[in-house]
Short mmCIF file of C-alpha atoms in Angstrom, two decimals:
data_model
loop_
_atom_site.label_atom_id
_atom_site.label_comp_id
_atom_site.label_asym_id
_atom_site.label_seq_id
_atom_site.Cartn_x
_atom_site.Cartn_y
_atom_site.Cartn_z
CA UNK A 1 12.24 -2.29 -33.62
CA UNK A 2 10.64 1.07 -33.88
CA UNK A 3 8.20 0.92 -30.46
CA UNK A 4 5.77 3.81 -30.42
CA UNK A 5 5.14 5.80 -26.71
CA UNK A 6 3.49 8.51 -27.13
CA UNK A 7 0.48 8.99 -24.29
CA UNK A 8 -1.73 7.11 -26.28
CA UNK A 9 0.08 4.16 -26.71
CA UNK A 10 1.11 4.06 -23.05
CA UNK A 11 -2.40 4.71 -21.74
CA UNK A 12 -3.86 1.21 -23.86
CA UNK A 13 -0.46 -0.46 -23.15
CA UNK A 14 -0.82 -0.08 -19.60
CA UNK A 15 -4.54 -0.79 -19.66
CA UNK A 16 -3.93 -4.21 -21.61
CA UNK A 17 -1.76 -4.99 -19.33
CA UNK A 18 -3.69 -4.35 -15.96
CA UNK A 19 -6.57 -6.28 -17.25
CA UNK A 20 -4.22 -9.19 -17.79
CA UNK A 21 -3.05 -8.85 -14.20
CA UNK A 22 -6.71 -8.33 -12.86
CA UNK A 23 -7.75 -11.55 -14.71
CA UNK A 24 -4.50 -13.26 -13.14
CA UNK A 25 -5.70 -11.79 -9.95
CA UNK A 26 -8.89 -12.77 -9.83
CA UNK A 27 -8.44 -16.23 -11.05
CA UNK A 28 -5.60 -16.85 -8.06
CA UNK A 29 -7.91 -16.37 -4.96
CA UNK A 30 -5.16 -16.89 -2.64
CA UNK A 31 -3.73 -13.66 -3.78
CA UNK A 32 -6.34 -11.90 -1.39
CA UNK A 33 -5.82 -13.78 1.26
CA UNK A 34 -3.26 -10.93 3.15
CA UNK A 35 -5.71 -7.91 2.30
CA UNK A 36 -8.53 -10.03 3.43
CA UNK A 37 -7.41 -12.36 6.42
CA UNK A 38 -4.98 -9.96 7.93
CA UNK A 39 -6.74 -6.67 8.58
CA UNK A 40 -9.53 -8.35 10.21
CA UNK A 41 -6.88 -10.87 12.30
CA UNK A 42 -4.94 -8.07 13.31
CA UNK A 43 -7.70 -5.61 14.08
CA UNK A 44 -9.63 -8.67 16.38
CA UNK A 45 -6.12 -9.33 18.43
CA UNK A 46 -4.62 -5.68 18.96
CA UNK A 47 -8.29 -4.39 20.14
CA UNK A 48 -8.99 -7.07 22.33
CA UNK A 49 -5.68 -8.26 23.49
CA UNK A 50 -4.14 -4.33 23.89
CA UNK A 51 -7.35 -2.23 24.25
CA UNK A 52 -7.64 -2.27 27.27
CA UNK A 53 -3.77 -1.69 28.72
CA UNK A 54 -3.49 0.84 26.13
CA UNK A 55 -6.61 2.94 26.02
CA UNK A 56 -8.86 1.26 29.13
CA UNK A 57 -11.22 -0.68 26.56
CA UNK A 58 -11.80 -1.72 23.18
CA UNK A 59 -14.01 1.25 22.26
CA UNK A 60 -11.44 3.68 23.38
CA UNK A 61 -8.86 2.09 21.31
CA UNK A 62 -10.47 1.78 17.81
CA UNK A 63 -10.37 5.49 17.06
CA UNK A 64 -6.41 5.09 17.46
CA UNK A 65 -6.03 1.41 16.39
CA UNK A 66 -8.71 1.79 12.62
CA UNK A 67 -5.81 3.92 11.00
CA UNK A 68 -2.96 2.19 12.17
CA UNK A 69 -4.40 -1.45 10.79
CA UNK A 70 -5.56 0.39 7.14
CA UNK A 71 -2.58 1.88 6.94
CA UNK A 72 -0.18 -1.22 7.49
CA UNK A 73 -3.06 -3.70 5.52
CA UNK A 74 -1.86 -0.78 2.81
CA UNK A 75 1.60 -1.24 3.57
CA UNK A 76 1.06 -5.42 2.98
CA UNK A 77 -1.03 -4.74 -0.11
CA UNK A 78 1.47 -2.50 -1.63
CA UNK A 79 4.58 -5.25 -0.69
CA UNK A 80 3.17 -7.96 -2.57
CA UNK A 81 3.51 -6.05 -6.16
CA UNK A 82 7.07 -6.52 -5.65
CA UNK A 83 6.95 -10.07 -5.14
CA UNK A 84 4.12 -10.83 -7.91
CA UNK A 85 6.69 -8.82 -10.57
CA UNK A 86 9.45 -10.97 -9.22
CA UNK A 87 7.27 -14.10 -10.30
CA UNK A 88 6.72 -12.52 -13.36
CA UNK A 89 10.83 -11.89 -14.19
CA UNK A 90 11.28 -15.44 -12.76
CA UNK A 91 8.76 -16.81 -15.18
CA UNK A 92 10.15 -15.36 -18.18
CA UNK A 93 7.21 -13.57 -19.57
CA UNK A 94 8.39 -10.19 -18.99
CA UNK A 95 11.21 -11.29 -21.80
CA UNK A 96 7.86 -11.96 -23.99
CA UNK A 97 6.52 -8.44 -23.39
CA UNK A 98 10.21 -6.66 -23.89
CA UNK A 99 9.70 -8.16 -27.69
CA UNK A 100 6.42 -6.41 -28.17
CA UNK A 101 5.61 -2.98 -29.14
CA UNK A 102 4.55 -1.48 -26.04
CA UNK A 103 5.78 0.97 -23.64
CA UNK A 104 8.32 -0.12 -21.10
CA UNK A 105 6.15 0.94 -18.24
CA UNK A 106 3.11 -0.65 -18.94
CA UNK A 107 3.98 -3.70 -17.31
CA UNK A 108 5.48 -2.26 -14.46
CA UNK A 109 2.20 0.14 -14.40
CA UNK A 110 -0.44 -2.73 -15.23
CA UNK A 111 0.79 -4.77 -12.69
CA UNK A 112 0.21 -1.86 -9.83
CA UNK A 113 -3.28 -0.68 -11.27
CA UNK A 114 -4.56 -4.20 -10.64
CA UNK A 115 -3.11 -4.13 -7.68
CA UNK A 116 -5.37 -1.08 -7.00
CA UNK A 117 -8.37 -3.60 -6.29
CA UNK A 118 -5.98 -5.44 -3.40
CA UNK A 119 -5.87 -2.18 -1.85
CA UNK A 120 -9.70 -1.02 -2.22
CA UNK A 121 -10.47 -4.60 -0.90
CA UNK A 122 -7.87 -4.23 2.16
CA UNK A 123 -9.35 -0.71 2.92
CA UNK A 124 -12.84 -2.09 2.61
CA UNK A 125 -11.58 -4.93 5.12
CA UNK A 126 -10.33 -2.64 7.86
CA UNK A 127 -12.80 -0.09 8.04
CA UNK A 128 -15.58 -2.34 7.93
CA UNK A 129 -14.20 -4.74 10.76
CA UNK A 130 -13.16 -1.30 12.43
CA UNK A 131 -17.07 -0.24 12.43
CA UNK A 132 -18.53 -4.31 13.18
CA UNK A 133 -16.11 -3.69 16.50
CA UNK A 134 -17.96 -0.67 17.07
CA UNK A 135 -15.68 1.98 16.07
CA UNK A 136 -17.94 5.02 14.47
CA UNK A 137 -15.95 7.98 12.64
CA UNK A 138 -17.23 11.84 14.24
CA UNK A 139 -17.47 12.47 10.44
CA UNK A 140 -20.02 11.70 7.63
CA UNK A 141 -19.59 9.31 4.89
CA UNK A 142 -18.26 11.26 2.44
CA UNK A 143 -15.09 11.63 4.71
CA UNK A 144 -14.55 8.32 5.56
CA UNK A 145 -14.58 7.81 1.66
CA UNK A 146 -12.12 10.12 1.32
CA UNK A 147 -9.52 8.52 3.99
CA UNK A 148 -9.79 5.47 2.34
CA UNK A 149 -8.83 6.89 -1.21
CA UNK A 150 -6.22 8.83 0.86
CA UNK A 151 -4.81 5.56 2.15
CA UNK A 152 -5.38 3.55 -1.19
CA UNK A 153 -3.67 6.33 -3.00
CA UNK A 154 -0.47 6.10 -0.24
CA UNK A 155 -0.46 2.41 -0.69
CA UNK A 156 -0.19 2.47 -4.36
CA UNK A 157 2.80 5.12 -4.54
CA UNK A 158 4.39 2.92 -2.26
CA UNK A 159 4.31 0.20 -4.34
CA UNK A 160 6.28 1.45 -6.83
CA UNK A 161 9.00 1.20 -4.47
CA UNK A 162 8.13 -1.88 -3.56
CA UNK A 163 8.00 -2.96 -7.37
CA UNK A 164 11.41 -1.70 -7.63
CA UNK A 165 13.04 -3.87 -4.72
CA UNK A 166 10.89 -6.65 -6.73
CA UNK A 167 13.16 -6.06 -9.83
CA UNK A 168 16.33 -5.68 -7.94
CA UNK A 169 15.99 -8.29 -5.93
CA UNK A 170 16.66 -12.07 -6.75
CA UNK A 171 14.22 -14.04 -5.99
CA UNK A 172 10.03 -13.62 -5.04
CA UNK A 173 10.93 -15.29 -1.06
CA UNK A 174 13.73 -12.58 -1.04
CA UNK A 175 11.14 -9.74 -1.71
CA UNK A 176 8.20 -11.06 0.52
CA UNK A 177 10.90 -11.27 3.52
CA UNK A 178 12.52 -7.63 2.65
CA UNK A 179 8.90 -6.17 2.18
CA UNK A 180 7.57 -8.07 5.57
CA UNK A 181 10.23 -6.70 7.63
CA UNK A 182 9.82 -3.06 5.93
CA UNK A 183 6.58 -3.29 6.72
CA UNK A 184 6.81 -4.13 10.95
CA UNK A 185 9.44 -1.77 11.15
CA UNK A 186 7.58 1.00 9.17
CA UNK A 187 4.23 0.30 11.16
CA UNK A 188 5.18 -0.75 14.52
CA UNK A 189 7.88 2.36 14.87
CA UNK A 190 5.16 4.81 14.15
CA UNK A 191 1.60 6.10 16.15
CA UNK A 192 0.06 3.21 14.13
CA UNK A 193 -0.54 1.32 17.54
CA UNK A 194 0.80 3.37 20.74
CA UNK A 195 0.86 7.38 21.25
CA UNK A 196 4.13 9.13 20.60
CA UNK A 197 4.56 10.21 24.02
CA UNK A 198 4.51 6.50 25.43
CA UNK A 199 7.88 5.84 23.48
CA UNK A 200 11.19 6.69 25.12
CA UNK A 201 12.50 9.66 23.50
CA UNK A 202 15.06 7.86 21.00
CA UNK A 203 12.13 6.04 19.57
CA UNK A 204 10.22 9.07 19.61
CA UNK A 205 12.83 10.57 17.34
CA UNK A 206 12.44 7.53 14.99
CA UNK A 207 8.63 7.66 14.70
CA UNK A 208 8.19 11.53 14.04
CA UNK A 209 10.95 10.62 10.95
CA UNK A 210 9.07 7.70 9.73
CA UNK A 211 6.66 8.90 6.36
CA UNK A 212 3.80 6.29 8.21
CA UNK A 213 3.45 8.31 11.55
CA UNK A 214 2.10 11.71 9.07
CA UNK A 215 -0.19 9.67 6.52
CA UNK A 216 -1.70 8.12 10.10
CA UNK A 217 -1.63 11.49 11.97
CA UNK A 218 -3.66 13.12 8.22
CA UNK A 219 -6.09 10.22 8.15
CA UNK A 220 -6.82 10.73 11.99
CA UNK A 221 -7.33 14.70 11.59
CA UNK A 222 -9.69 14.04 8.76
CA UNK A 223 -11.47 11.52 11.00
CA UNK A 224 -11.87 14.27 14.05
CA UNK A 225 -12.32 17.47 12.07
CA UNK A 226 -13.94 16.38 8.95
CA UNK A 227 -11.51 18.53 6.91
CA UNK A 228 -8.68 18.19 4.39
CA UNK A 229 -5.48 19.53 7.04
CA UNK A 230 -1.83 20.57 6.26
CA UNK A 231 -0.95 17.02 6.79
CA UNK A 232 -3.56 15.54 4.44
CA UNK A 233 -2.23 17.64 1.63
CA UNK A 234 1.64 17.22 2.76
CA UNK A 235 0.68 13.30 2.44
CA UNK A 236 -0.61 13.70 -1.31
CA UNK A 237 2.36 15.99 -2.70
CA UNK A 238 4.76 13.22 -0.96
CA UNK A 239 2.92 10.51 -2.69
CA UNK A 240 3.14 12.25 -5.90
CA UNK A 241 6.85 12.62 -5.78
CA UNK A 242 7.31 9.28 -4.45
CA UNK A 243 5.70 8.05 -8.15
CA UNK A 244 7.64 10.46 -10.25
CA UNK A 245 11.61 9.45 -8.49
CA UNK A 246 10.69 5.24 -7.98
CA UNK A 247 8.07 4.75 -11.44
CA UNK A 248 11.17 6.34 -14.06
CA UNK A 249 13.38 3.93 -11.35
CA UNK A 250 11.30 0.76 -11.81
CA UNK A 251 11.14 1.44 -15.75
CA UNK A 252 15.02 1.65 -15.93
CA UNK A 253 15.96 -1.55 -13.19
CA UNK A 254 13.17 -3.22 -15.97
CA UNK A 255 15.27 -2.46 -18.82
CA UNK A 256 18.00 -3.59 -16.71
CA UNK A 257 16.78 -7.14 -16.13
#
């Protein structure tokens, strides 16, 4: 079968398919339970429960804690793509859409653009249960908009990776446990939580190697200068290549399958 891929095939292809996934979304409430539940769970208990050993009160703490919740809500949006494609391969219907005449990555790439509106909802979620706890950004608006797309825009280059263990991977409980224990390790072993210099110096070592630590440090300059930094634009170019090494990756463990 002759399957056509040039840009404009792969641009509808795609699009198809992420409406089917937003319908499948939207009609399966539980599937924002994580991007809804846990940013405003974790946000209540690590202000109020560490706040005050950590910083000396809850109001001190949000400016460090607001970041490090988005950014592992992000982390827990971006996992479940891998599990939801992992459904999918279970189910069978990926087999249906390898018989069409689409482009390979459009169900790989429909399935993480309506994933898109887990992670505007999670980033909606934290910042707005950062702000009802009395955390207010030094910056306008605008900025604040523009940490969120930063963070929303991390979380879905991650999720090609993410996608990837999904395909490699066995079974949908195998992914959700890989992807939760990514996830602590990536967020707690960072600045998501505690300041660098609190950690012992091994762990120090760990956290200034782990990607989270600079996408937390960018959002945090952004917050306090109300400027795009070094880091900011480190974090983009990283995403970017993150997309164009796992996406090609995903397409080929796909074909694979």
């Amino acid at each position: 079968m002759d399957i056509q891929t040039h840009g404009g095939n792969v641009i509808m292809n795609t699009a198809t398919m992420a409406y089917r996934n937003l319908l499948k979304t939207i009609h399966n409430p539980d599937n924002f339970m994580d991007v809804v539940i846990q940013p405003v769970l974790f946000m209540l208990m690590f202000g109020y429960l560490f706040g005050g050993a950590i910083a000396g009160g809850v109001q001190a703490y949000l400016p460090t804690i607001v970041p490090g919740i988005l950014m592992q809500t992000m982390l827990s949006a971006g996992s479940g793509s891998g599990a939801q494609i992992r459904e999918d391969l279970d189910s069978g219907v990926f087999d249906r859409f390898k018989s069409l005449p689409m482009a390979h990555i459009a169900p790989l790439a429909g399935q993480l653009f309506a994933d898109s509106l887990r992670l505007l909802i999670a980033t909606i979620t934290s910042l707005t249960t950062g702000y009802l706890m009395g955390w207010r950004p030094a910056v306008g608006f605008g900025w604040v908009v523009a940490i969120g797309l930063l963070a929303i825009f991390t979380g879905w280059a991650l999720s090609w990776i993410f996608a990837l263990l999904g395909l490699l991977m066995k079974s949908a409980g195998a992914v959700q446990s890989a992807s939760l224990m990514t996830m602590l390790v990536l967020s707690f072993m960072s600045n998501a939580f505690v300041p660098l210099r609190s950690l012992t110096k091994p762990l120090q070592v760990v956290a200034r190697l782990n990607p989270v630590t600079y996408v937390i440090t960018a959002i945090r300059q952004i917050l306090a200068t109300g400027s795009w930094t070094h880091e900011s634009l480190l974090v983009v170019v990283v995403d970017v290549v993150v997309v164009a090494v796992f996406a090609p990756l995903a397409v080929w463990a796909y074909d694979r399958n």
